[in-house]
Amino acid sequence: MSRNKKKIFYDKNRKPFLMDPKKYISFSHSYERTAVAVSCSKIGIDIERVRTDKKIITIQQRFIRKDESIFILPNYEEDYLHIIWGIKESLYKLVGGLYYSFINHYKVSPFYLHKEDCVSCWIINNSHSQKFSAFYKKIENHYLVYIIDK
């Protein structure tokens, strides 16, 4: 039985791509989990294990904007931080690392935890901003986040 194997290539920014111009790929890993997404539209995916060492709290100043910190509920701070990190990482992958600052170039709109609905988010640069919808799901002790550019 023949398998249809696809080779994965990387551009100069290390963004993976397939030779088929109608297909896009993104992948992520966190400890024992791996996430792979293939789509007909540009896509970014991230998976993050919810860490028990509180590291996400100590590094939040690197990726949380002041306007984002307002809607993070203290009792669920780690969950919010993991989801926001996943959204920004997915946006970063979506544009192939074009914008590097998680504070200056990516913004997450307020959302309610546990709703597992779409979350509005933005890529911001000097001349314009673009809105996207992020989706997240908790799978055991990991958060999976993905964004499709439709």
XYZ file of C-alpha atoms in Angstrom:
150
model
C 0.000 0.000 0.000
C 1.435 3.375 -1.029
C 1.337 6.297 1.378
C 1.074 9.885 0.228
C 4.084 11.345 2.032
C 4.507 15.102 2.253
C 7.842 16.742 2.902
C 7.993 19.677 5.272
C 10.221 22.602 4.324
C 11.244 25.727 6.243
C 11.548 29.319 5.085
C 14.282 31.741 6.188
C 12.360 32.479 9.435
C 12.019 28.736 10.202
C 8.284 28.737 9.411
C 7.295 25.281 8.147
C 5.556 24.942 4.791
C 4.459 22.292 2.319
C 5.172 22.398 -1.404
C 1.420 22.377 -2.080
C 0.506 26.108 -2.263
C -3.060 25.282 -1.175
C -1.996 23.735 2.146
C -0.551 25.318 5.276
C 1.012 23.586 8.266
C 1.811 24.495 11.852
C 2.976 22.405 14.759
C 3.848 22.660 18.417
C 4.993 20.466 21.266
C 5.006 20.641 25.024
C 6.540 17.832 27.029
C 4.810 14.619 25.945
C 2.213 16.261 23.651
C 2.504 17.264 20.011
C -0.032 19.238 17.973
C -0.068 19.376 14.173
C -2.488 21.374 12.040
C -2.866 21.320 8.267
C -5.310 23.717 6.649
C -6.325 25.298 3.357
C -5.873 28.663 5.112
C -2.889 30.028 7.029
C -2.855 28.527 10.512
C -0.977 28.834 13.788
C -1.186 26.288 16.598
C 0.256 26.021 20.087
C 0.026 23.501 22.883
C 1.190 24.308 26.403
C 1.290 22.163 29.493
C -0.112 23.892 32.558
C 2.971 24.061 34.712
C 2.871 23.683 38.451
C 6.100 25.608 39.064
C 4.424 29.039 38.620
C 6.987 30.036 35.959
C 4.248 31.487 33.731
C 3.422 33.963 36.510
C 7.040 35.084 36.882
C 7.455 35.738 33.121
C 4.074 37.363 32.455
C 5.597 40.852 32.157
C 7.221 39.617 28.922
C 3.907 38.923 27.165
C 0.943 40.448 29.068
C -0.137 43.980 28.172
C -1.654 46.249 30.847
C -5.032 46.197 29.077
C -4.948 42.362 29.152
C -4.075 42.106 32.829
C -7.379 43.798 33.730
C -9.606 40.837 32.767
C -7.430 38.072 34.276
C -9.225 36.714 37.317
C -6.810 36.090 40.237
C -8.240 32.646 41.081
C -7.594 31.479 37.498
C -4.468 33.487 36.719
C -2.361 30.553 35.514
C -5.087 29.335 33.151
C -5.559 32.791 31.637
C -1.805 33.243 31.251
C -1.388 29.889 29.490
C -4.239 30.663 27.088
C -2.988 34.174 26.312
C 0.541 32.847 25.773
C -0.897 30.170 23.435
C -2.872 32.773 21.477
C 0.156 35.018 21.029
C 2.378 32.075 20.111
C -0.231 30.973 17.537
C -0.373 34.498 16.061
C 3.427 34.535 15.919
C 3.427 31.238 14.018
C 0.585 32.377 11.764
C 2.729 35.230 10.390
C 5.964 33.254 10.423
C 7.716 35.175 13.171
C 7.377 38.482 11.343
C 6.535 40.368 14.544
C 8.546 39.303 17.557
C 7.231 41.385 20.494
C 4.381 39.609 22.270
C 3.506 42.875 24.032
C 3.782 45.365 21.155
C 2.552 43.255 18.226
C -0.132 40.962 19.655
C -3.243 41.772 21.679
C -5.918 39.554 23.203
C -9.406 40.900 23.870
C -11.177 40.118 27.162
C -12.678 36.641 27.381
C -14.302 34.375 29.940
C -12.454 31.296 31.034
C -14.236 27.951 30.765
C -16.423 29.139 27.891
C -14.093 27.491 25.334
C -15.421 29.818 22.671
C -13.537 31.946 20.186
C -11.363 34.749 21.547
C -10.759 37.921 19.549
C -7.108 38.770 19.100
C -5.035 41.159 17.036
C -1.764 41.486 15.197
C -0.627 45.093 15.438
C 2.102 46.802 13.439
C 3.006 50.413 12.700
C 0.558 50.912 9.843
C -2.463 48.745 10.710
C -3.910 45.980 12.847
C -5.674 42.787 11.852
C -8.285 40.913 13.864
C -8.362 37.129 14.217
C -10.352 34.566 16.167
C -8.496 32.124 18.405
C -9.935 28.870 19.687
C -8.750 27.038 22.764
C -9.500 23.789 24.527
C -8.164 22.253 27.704
C -7.035 18.669 27.170
C -6.107 17.110 30.495
C -3.258 19.314 31.777
C -2.584 21.093 28.443
C -4.135 24.020 26.603
C -4.426 23.687 22.837
C -4.845 26.970 20.933
C -5.202 27.534 17.209
C -5.951 30.398 14.834
C -7.006 30.059 11.192
C -6.676 33.055 8.869
C -9.882 32.863 6.828
